[in-house]
Tab-separated table of C-alpha atoms in Angstrom:
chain	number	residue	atom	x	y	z
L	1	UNK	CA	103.606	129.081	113.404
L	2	UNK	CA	100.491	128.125	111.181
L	3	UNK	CA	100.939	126.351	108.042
L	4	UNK	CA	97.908	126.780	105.869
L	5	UNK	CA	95.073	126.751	108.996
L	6	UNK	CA	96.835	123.937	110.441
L	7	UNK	CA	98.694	124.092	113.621
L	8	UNK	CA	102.225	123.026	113.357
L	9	UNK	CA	101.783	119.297	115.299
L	10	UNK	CA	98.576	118.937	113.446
L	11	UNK	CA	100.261	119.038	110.509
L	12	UNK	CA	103.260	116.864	111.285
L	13	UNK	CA	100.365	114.515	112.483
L	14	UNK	CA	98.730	114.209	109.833
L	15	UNK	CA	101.207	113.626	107.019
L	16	UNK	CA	102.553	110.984	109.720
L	17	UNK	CA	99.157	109.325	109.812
L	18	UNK	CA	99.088	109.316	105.753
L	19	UNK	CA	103.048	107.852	105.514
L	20	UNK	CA	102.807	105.339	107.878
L	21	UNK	CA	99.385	104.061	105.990
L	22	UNK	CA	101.397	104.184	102.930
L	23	UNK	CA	103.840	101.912	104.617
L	24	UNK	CA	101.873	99.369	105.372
L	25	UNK	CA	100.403	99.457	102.510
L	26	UNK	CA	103.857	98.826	100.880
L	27	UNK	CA	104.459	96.022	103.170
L	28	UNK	CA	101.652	94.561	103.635
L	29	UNK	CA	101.949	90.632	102.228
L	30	UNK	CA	99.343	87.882	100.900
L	31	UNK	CA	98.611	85.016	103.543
L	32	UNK	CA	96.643	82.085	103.872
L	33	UNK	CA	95.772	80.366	107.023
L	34	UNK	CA	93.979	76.738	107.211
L	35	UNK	CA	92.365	75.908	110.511
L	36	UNK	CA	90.677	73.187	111.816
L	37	UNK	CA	87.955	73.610	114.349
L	38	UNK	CA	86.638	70.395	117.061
L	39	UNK	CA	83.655	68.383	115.467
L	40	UNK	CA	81.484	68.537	118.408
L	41	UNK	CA	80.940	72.395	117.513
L	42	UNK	CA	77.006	73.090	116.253
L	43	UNK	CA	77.271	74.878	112.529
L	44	UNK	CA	76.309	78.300	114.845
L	45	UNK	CA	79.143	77.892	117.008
L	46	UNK	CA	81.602	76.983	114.330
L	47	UNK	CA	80.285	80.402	112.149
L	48	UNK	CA	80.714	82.501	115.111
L	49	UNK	CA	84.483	81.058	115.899
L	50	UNK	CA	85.320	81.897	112.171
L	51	UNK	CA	83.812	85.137	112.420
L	52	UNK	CA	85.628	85.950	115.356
L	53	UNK	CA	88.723	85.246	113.670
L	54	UNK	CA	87.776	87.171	110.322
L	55	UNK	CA	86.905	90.220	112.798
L	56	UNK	CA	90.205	90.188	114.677
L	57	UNK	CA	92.169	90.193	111.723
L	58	UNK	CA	90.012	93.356	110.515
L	59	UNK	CA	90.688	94.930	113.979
L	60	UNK	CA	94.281	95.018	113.382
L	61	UNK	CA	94.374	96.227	110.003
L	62	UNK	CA	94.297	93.011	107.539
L	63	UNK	CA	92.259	93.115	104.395
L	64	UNK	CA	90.610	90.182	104.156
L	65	UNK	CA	90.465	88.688	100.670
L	66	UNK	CA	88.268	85.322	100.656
L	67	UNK	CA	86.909	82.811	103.328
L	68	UNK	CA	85.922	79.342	102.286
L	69	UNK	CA	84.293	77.076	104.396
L	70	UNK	CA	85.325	73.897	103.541
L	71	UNK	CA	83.151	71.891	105.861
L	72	UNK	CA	83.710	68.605	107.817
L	73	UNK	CA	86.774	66.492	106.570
L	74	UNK	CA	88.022	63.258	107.864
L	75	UNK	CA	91.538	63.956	109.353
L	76	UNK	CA	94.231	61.835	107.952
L	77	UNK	CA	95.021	60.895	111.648
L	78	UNK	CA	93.181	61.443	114.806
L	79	UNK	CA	94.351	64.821	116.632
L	80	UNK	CA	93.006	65.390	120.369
L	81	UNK	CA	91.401	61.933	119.331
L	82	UNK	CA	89.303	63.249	117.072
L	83	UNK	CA	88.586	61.932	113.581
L	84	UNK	CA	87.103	64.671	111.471
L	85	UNK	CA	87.313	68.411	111.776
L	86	UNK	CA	85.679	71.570	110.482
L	87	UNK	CA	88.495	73.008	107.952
L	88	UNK	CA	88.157	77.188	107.107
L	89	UNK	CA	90.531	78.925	105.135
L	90	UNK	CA	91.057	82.435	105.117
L	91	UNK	CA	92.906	84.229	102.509
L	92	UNK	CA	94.262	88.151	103.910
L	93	UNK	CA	96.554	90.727	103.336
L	94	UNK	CA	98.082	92.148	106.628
L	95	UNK	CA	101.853	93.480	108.083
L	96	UNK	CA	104.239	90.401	109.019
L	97	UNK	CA	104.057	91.495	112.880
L	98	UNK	CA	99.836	90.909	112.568
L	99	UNK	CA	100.751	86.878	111.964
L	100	UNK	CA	102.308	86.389	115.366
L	101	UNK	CA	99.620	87.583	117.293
L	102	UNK	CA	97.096	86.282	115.207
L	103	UNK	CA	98.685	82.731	115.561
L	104	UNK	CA	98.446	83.126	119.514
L	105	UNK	CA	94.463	84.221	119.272
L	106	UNK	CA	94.311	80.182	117.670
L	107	UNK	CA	96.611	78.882	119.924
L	108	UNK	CA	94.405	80.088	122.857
L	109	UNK	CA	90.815	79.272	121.327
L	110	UNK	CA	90.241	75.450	122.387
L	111	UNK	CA	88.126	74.992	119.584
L	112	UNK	CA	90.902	75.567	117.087
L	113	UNK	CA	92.911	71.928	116.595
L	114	UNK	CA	95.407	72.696	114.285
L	115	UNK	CA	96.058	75.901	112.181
L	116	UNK	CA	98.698	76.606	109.519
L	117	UNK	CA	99.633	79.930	108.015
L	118	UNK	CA	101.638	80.639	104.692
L	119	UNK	CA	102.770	83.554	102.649
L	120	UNK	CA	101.384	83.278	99.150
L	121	UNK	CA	104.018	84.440	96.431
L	122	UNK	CA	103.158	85.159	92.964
L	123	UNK	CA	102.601	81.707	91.790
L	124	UNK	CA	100.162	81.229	94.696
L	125	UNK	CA	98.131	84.339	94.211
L	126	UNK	CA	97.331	83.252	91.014
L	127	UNK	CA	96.016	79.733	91.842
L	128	UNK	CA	94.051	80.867	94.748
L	129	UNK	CA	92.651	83.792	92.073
L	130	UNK	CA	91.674	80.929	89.492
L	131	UNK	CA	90.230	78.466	92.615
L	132	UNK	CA	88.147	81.729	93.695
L	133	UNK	CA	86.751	82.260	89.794
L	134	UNK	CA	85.807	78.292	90.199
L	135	UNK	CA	88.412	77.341	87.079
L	136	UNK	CA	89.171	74.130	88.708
L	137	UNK	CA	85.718	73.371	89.427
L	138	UNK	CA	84.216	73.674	85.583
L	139	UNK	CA	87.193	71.210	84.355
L	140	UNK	CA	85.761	68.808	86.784
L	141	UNK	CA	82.614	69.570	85.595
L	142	UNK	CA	83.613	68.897	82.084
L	143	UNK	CA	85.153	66.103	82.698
L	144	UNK	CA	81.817	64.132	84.335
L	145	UNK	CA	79.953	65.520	80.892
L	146	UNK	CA	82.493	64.143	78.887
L	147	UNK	CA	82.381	60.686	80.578
């Protein structure tokens, strides 16, 4: 049996292929992961761990939405007795099975000290929209003018 050119299984394939994209589309969620990287990293080493991360979660399917380096940070208490850290954030949208092996890919990286990973609901989406227009940044900047 042909449907329309098509053989029968390539048919059933490919209107699986297109629902089960529409699925994860559907449940695909908003996270945000922090993670801090070792100090003794060179600013090349620390861009290629990041990107290594950024490119694994684009392997499996995540959208990334924004990546902010927020540079090195004194740590508010020492961890592997280290004092400051190199702290990334990356903001994606990915299925909720992507987040457990995403967390072991940090877990494994000896670079990576400490990592933390959130869902963002509504209220959160909007903040990190208004931090990523640099809202927070011009009141700031008003502020200094004003003083």
């Amino acid at each position: 049996m042909k449907a329309s050119g098509l053989g029968l299984d390539a048919f059933f394939s490919y209107f699986c292929g297109l629902f089960k994209k529409q699925l994860s589309i559907m449940f695909q969620r908003n996270y945000e992961t922090v993670f801090i990287l070792t100090p003794v990293l060179s600013d090349v080493q620390m861009k290629d761990t990041v990107d290594k991360f950024v490119n694994l979660l684009k392997e499996e399917g995540a959208e990334i939405v924004n990546v902010e380096n927020w540079g090195l940070k004194k740590l508010a208490y020492p961890i592997q007795k280290k004092t400051t850290g190199f702290y990334v954030m990356v903001e994606f949208k990915a299925l909720p099975d992507l987040i457990k092996r995403f967390e072991v890919e940090l877990r494994r990286d000896e670079t990576v000290m400490r990592f933390l990973t959130t869902v963002l609901d509504k209220h959160a989406l909007a903040y990190a929209e208004r931090r990523r227009k640099g809202e927070f940044n011009k009141k700031e900047a008003k502020e200094e003018q004003a003083s």
